[in-house]
Coordinates of C-alpha atoms and ligand atoms in Angstrom, one line a residue:
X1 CA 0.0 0.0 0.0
X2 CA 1.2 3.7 -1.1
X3 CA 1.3 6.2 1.9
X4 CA -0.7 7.9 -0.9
X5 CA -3.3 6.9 -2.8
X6 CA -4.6 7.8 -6.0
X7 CA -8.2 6.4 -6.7
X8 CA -9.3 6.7 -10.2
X9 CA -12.7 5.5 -10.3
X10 CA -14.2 8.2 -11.7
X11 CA -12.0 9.2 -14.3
X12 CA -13.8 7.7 -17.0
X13 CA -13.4 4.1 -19.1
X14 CA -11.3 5.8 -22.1
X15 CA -8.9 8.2 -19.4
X16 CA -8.0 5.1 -17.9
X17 CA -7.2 2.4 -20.4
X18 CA -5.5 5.4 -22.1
X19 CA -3.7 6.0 -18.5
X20 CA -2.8 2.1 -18.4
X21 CA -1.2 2.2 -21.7
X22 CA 0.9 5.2 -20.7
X23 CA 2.5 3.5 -17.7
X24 CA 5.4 1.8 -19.0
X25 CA 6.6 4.7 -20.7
X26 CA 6.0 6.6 -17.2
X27 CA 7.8 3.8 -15.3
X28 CA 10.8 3.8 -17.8
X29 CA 10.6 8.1 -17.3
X30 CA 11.3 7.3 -13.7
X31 CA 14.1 4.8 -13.5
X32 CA 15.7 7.4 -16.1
X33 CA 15.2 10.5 -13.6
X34 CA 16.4 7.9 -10.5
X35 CA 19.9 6.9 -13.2
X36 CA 20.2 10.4 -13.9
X37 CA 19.8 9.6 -17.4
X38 CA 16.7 12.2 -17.9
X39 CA 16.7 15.3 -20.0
X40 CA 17.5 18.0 -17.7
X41 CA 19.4 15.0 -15.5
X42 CA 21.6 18.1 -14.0
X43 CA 18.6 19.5 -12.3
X44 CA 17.4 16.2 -10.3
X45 CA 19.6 16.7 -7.2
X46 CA 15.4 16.7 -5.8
X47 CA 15.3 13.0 -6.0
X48 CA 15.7 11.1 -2.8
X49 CA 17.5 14.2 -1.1
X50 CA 16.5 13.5 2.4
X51 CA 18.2 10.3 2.1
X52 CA 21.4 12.1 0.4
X53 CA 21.3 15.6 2.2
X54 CA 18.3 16.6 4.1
X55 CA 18.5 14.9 7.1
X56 CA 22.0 15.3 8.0
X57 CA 21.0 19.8 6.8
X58 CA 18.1 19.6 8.9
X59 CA 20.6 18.9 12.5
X60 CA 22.6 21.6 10.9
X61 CA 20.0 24.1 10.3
X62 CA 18.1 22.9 14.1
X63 CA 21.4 23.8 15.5
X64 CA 21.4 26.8 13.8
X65 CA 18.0 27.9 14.9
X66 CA 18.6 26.5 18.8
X67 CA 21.7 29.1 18.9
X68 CA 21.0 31.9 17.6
X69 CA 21.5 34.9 19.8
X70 CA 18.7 37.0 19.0
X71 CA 14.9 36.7 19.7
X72 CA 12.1 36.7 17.1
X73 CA 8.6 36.7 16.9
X74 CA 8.0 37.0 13.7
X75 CA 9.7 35.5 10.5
X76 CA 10.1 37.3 7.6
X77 CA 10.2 35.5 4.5
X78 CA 11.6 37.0 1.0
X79 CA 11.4 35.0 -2.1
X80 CA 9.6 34.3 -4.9
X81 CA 8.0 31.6 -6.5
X82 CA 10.1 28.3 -5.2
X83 CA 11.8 30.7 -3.0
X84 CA 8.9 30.9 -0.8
X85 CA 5.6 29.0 -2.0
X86 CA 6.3 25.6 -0.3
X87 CA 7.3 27.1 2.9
X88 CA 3.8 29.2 2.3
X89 CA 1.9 26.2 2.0
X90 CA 3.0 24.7 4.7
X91 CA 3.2 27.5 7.1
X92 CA -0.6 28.4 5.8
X93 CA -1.7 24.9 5.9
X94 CA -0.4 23.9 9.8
X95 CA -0.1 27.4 11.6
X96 CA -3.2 29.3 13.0
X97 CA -5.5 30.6 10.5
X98 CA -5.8 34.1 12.8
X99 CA -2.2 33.8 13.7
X100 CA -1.5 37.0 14.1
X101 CA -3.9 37.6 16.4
X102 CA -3.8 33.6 17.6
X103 CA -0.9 32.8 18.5
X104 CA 0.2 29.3 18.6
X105 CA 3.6 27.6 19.5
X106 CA 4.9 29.1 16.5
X107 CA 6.5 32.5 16.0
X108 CA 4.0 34.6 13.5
X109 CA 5.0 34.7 9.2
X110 CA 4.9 37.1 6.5
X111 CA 6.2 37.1 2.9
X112 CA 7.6 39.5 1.3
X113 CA 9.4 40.1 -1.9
X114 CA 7.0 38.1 -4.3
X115 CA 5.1 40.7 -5.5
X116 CA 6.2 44.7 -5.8
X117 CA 3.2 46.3 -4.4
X118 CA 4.1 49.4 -2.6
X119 CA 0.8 49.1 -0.7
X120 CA 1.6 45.8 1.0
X121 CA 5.2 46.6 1.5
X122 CA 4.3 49.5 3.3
X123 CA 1.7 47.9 5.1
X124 CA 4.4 44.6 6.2
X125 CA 7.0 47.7 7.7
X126 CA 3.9 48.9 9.9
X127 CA 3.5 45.6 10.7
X128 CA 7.1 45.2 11.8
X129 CA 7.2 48.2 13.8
X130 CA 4.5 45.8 16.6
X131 CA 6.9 42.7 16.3
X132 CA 10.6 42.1 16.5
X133 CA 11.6 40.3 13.4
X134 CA 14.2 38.1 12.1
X135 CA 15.1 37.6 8.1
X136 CA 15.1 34.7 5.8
X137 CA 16.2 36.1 2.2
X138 CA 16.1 33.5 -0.3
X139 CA 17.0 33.9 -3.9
X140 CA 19.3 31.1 -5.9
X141 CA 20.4 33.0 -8.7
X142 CA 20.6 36.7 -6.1
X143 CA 19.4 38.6 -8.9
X144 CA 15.6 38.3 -9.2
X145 CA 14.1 41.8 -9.0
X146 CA 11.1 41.2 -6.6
X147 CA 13.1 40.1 -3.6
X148 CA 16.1 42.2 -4.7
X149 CA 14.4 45.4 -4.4
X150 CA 12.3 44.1 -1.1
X151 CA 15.7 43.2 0.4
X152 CA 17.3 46.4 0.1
X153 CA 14.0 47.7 1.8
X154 CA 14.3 45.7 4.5
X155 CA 17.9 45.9 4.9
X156 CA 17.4 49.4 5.4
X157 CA 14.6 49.2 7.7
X158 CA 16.6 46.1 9.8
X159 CA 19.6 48.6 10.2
X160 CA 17.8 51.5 11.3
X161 CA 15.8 50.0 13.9
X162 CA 19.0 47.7 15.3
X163 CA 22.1 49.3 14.4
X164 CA 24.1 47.3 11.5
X165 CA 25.6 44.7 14.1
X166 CA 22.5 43.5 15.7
X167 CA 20.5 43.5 11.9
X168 CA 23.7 41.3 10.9
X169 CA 22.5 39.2 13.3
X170 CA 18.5 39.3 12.4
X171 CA 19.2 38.7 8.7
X172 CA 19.9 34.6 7.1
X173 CA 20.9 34.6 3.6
X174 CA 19.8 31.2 1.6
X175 CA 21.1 31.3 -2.3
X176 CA 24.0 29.9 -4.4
X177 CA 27.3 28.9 -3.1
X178 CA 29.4 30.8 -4.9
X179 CA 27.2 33.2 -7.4
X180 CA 24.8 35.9 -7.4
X181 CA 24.7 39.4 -5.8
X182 CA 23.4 38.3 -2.8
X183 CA 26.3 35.4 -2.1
X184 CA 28.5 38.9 -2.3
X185 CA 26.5 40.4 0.3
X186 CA 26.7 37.6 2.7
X187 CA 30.7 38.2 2.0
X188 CA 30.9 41.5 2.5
X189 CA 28.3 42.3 5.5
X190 CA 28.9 38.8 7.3
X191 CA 25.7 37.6 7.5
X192 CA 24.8 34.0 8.2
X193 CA 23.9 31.8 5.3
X194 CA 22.7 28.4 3.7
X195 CA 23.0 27.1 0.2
X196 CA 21.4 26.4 -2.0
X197 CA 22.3 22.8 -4.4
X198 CA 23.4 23.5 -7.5
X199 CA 21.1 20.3 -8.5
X200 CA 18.1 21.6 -7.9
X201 CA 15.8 24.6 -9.2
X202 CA 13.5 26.6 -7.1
X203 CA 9.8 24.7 -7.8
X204 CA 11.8 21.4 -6.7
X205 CA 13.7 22.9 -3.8
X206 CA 11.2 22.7 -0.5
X207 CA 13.1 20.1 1.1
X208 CA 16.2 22.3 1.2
X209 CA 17.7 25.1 3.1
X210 CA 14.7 26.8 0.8
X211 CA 12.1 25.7 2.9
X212 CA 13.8 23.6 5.8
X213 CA 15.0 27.0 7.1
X214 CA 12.3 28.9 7.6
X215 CA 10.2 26.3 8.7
X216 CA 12.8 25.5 11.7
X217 CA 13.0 29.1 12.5
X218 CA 9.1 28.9 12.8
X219 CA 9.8 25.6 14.6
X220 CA 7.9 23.5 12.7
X221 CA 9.0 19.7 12.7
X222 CA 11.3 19.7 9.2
X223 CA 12.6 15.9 10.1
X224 CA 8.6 14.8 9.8
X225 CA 8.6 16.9 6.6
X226 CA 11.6 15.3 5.0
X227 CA 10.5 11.7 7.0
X228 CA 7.3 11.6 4.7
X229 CA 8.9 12.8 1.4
X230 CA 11.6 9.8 2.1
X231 CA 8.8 7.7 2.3
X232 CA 7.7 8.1 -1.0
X233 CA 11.1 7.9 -2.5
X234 CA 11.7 4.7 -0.3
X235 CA 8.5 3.4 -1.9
X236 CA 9.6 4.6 -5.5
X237 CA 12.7 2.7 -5.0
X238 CA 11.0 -0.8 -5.3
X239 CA 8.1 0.5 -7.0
X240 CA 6.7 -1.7 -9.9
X241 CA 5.2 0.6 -12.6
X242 CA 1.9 0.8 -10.9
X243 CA 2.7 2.9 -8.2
X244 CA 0.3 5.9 -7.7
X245 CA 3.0 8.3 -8.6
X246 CA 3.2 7.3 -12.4
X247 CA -0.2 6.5 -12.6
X248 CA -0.9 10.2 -11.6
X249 CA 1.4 11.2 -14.2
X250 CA 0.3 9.0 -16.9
X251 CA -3.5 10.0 -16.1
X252 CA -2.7 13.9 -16.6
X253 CA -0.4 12.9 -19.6
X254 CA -3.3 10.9 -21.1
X255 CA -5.9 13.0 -20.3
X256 CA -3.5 16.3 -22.4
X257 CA -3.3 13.6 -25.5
X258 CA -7.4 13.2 -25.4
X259 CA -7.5 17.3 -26.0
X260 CA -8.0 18.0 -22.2
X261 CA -6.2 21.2 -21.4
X262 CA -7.1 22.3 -17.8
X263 CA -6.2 19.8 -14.9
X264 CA -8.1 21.7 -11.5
X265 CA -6.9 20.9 -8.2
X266 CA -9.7 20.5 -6.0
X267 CA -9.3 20.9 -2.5
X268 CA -11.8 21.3 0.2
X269 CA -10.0 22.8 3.3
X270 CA -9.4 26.6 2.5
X271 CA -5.9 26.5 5.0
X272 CA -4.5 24.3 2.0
X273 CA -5.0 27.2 -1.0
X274 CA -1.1 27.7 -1.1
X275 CA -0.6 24.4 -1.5
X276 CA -1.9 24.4 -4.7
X277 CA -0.4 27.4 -5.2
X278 CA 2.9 25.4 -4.8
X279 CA 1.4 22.5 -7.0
X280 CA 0.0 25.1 -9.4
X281 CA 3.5 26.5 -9.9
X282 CA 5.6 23.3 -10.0
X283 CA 3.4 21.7 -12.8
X284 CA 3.1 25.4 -14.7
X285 CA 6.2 26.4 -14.7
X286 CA 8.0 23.1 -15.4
X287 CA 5.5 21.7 -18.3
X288 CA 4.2 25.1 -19.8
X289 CA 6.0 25.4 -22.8
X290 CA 6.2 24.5 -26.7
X291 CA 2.4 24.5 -26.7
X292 CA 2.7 21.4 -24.1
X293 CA 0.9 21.2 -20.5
X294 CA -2.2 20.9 -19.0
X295 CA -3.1 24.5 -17.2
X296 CA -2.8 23.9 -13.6
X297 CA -5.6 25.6 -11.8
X298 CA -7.1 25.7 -8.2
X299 CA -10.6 25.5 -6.6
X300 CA -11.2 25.9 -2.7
X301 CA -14.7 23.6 -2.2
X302 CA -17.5 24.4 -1.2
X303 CA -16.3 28.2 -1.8
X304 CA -15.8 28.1 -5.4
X305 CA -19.0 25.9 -6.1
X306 CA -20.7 29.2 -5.8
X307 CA -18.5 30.7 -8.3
X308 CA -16.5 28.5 -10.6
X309 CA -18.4 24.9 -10.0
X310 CA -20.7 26.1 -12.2
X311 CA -18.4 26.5 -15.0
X312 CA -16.9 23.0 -14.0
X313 CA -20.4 21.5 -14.0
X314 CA -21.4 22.5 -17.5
X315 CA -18.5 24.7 -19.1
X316 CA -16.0 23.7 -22.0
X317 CA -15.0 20.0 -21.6
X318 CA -11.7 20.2 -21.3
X319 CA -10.9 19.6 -18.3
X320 CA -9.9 17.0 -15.5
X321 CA -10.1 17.7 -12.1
X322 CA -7.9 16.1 -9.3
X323 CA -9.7 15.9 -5.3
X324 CA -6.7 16.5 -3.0
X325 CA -7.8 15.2 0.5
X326 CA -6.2 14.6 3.6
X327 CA -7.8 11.8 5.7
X328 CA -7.0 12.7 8.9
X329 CA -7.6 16.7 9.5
X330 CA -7.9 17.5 13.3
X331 CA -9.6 20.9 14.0
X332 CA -8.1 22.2 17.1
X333 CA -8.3 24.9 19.2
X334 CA -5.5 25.6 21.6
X335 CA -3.7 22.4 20.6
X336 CA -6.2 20.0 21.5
X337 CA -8.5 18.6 19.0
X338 CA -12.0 20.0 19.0
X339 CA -15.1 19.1 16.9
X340 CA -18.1 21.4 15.8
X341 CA -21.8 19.4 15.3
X342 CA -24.4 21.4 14.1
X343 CA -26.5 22.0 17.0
X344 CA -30.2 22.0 17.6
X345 CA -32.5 24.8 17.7
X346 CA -36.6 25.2 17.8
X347 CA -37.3 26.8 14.9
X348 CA -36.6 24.6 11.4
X349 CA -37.4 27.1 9.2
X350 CA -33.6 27.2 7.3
X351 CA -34.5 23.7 7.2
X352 CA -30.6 21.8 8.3
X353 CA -32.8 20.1 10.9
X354 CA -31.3 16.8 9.1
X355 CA -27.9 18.2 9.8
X356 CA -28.8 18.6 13.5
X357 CA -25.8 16.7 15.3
X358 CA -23.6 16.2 12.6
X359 CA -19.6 17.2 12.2
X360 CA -19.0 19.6 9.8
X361 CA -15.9 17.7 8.9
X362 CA -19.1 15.2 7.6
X363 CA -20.7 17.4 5.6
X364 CA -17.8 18.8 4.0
X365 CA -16.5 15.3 3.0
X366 CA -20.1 15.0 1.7
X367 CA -19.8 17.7 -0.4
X368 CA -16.7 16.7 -1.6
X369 CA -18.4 13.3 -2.6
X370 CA -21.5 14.5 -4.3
X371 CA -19.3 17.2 -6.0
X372 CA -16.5 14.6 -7.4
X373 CA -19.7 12.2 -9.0
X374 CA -21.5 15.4 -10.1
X375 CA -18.4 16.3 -12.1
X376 CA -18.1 13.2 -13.6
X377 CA -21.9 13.0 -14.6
X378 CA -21.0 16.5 -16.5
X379 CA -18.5 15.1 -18.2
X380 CA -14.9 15.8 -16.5
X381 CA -13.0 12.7 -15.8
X382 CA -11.9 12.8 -12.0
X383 CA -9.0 11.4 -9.7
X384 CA -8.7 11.6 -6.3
X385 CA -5.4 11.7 -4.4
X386 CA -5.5 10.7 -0.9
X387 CA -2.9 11.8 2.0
X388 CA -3.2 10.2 5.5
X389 CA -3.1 13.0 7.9
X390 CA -2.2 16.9 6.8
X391 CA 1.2 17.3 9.1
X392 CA 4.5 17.9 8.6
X393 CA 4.7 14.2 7.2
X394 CA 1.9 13.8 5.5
X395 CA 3.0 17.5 3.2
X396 CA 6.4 16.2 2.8
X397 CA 5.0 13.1 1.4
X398 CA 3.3 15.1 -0.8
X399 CA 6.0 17.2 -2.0
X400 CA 7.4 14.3 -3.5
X401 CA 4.7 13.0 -4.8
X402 CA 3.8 15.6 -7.2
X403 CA 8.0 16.9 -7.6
X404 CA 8.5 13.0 -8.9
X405 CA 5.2 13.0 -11.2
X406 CA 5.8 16.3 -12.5
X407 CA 9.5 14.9 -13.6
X408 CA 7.6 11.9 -14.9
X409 CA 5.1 13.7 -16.9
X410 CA 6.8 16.5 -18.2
X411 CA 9.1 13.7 -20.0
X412 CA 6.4 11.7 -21.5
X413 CA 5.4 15.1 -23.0
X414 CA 8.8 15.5 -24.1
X415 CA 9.5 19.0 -22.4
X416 CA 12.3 19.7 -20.1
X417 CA 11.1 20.3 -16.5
X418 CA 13.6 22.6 -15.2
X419 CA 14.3 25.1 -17.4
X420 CA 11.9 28.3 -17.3
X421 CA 12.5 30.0 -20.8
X422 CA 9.0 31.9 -21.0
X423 CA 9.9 33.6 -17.5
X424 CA 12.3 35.7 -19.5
X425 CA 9.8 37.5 -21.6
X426 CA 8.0 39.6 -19.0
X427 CA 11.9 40.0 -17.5
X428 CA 13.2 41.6 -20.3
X429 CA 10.7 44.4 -21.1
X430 CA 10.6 45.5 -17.5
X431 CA 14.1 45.9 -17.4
X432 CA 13.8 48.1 -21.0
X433 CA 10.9 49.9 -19.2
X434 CA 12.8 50.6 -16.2
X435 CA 16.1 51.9 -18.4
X436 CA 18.8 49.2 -17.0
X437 CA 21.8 50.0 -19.1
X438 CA 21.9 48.7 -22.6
X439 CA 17.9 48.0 -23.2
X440 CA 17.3 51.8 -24.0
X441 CA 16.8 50.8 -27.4
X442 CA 13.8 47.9 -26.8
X443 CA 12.7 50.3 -23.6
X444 CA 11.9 52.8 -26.4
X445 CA 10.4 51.0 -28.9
X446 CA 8.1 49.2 -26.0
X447 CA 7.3 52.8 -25.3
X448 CA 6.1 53.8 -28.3
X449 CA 4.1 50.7 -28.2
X450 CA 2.1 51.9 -25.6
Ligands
PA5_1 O1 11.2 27.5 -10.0 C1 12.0 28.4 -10.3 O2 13.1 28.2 -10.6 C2 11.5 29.8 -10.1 O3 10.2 29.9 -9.7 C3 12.4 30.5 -9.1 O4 12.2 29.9 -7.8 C4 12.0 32.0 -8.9 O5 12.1 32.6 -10.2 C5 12.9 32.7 -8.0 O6 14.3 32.6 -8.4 P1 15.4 33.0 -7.4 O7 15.4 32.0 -6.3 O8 16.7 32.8 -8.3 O9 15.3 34.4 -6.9

């Protein structure tokens, strides 16, 4: 048995023989990504890395975080995209929703440095001024704009409010080993710092300094995280070619060869949105390109079935949908686990008196139920994808589950997962826009253009 399981019941008769067909292709895709013998085979420093690395980095980075001389309540995190979205999803999915009025056991998060709104920058330094901060800059190449122009912010800010020794102190640097502006500034001002592998790109590197870091400084359990995704690649290891990894990836490869071009990610807890977000990125960024890949997009149920169900009901066919669910999600309050029933009252008029008694854990799953078979009776072939418990664990697991698919699938559609040539476009012209040296001549013809 798979610590996850994928059920495909509902996928439809044709998605599934199509799927079956596809798996020893995906099967032979993985023993070339576990040989090394992929296309991009420089990039999978990913596979198996708690085995290889992560365990022995995650005593170093614990000892890091048990001496550190300064105290924090808050953790700054700046990065973008897998800089920061799978230590988002996990912070998002297992810290307080309120947490920054609620506190729990761990220290409070914000992000910073994936976006360049003014408004919310300025908004995060007011939010500063009420907490005392430590921060986790992450960028592998040290040259990306967003963080880059948040960090110098908040380098400033860290000084003034400290003095340069003590914001020395407050600031962690994760990014290449040798490259990059911001491996120079960890030279030259002295700060402490973690590296990133050369092996691995930022959608595949949770399970790194990326992540681990942040995650310990917000003492969350990073051995759990890297226990669960080592169970997976411990599974992998003897897997025949059935195992629900491949057949995930030879579904969503088979479903894109039928003329499906949408894959949703359905999940029906909304504390879980950025982990889609993470999934949403690692499966867009790595397969989007030569007019390959399903879109990956995300629904939070029973939200969006007042908004977009209705388009997944009855819309344009072309789409699959994938129900994420964890088995085992405790509501707690103050740490210990606490269920809501609907309770009783006199008058019936809403009409829930059959509802009278029952968790709403239960009628969520419901939901979730009679939403998967309603999809399928409109016409979208649906898989579910079943996790044990949402912990530390069972999110690791997950991680490389969907890292290990999305280098399986991305191969049987013959594109190269870890290169990111279409991030360059939007890159280029904002540089010409903004006048960095030697683009004056595309900055004014883009101009003129608009
Ligand atoms: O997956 C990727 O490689 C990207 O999403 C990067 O993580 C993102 O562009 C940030 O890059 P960097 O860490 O170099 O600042």
């Amino acid at each position: 048995m798979s610590f996850i399981g994928l059920q495909t019941r509902f996928s439809g008769e044709q998605l599934s023989s199509d799927a079956a067909a596809l798996l020893p292709q995906a099967h032979e895709q993985l023993l070339k990504i576990i040989d090394q013998k992929c296309v991009g085979a420089e990039w999978t420093g990913w596979y198996d890395y708690p085995k290889k690395h992560g365990f022995a980095l995650a005593d170093e980075i614990n000892r890091y975080v048990d001496q550190l001389d300064v105290n924090y309540d808050l953790v700054l995190v700046i990065g973008i995209g897998g800089s920061y979205l799978g230590t988002r999803a996990v912070t998002e999915a297992l810290q307080h929703s309120y947490q920054g009025v609620m506190r729990d056991h761990h220290p409070m998060v914000a992000f910073a440095g994936h976006h360049l709104s003014e408004t919310q920058l300025v908004e995060l330094l007011e939010l500063l001024e009420k907490r005392v901060p430590i921060v986790n800059v992450i960028s592998k190449s040290g040259t990306t704009t967003e963080p880059g122009v948040v960090f110098r912010v908040l380098r400033h800010y860290m000084e003034e409010r400290f003095g340069k020794e003590e914001a020395a102190r407050r600031i962690v640097c994760t990014t290449d080993a040798k490259d990059g502006a911001l491996r120079q500034v960890v030279r030259e001002e002295g700060y402490a710092s973690f590296v990133i592998p050369d092996d691995i790109g930022g959608r595949f590197s949770v399970l790194t300094p990326v992540g681990l870091l942040p995650l310990a400084l917000l003492r969350f359990d990073i051995r759990a995280l890297l226990e669960g995704a080592d169970t997976i690649f411990s599974e992998l290891e003897k897997a025949s070619g059935e195992h629900p990894v491949l057949r995930y990836a030879a579904a969503r490869t088979a479903a894109f060869q039928q003329g499906k071009r949408v894959e949703v990610l359905a999940v029906s807890n909304p504390k879980l949105s950025h982990v889609v977000e993470w999934w949403k990125q690692l499966f867009g960024e790595s397969e989007g390109k030569q007019g390959q890949g399903l879109f990956p997009a995300g629904l939070s149920y029973t939200t969006d079935l007042h908004s977009l169900g209705q388009y997944v009901q009855d819309g344009v066919r072309n789409l699959i949908e994938t129900f994420l669910v964890f088995e085992r999600d405790v509501p707690r309050r103050h740490g210990i686990e606490k269920r809501i029933r609907v309770p009783s009252q006199a008058s019936k008029l809403d009409q829930l008196g059959y509802l009278e008694g029952r968790f709403l854990n239960e009628i969520n799953d419901a939901a979730m139920k009679g939403t998967m078979l309603a999809h399928f009776d409109g016409g979208v072939p649906c898989l579910q994808l079943t996790v044990p418990e949402l912990n530390e664990r069972g999110l690791g697991a997950l991680f490389a589950f969907f890292e290990t698919a999305c280098g399986v699938s991305a191969a049987l559609l013959q594109v190269n997962p870890y290169d990111q040539p279409g991030v360059e476009a939007y890159k280029k012209n904002l540089f010409a826009l903004m006048g960095k040296p030697g683009t004056e001549s595309l900055g004014a013809k883009l101009k003129e253009r608009l």
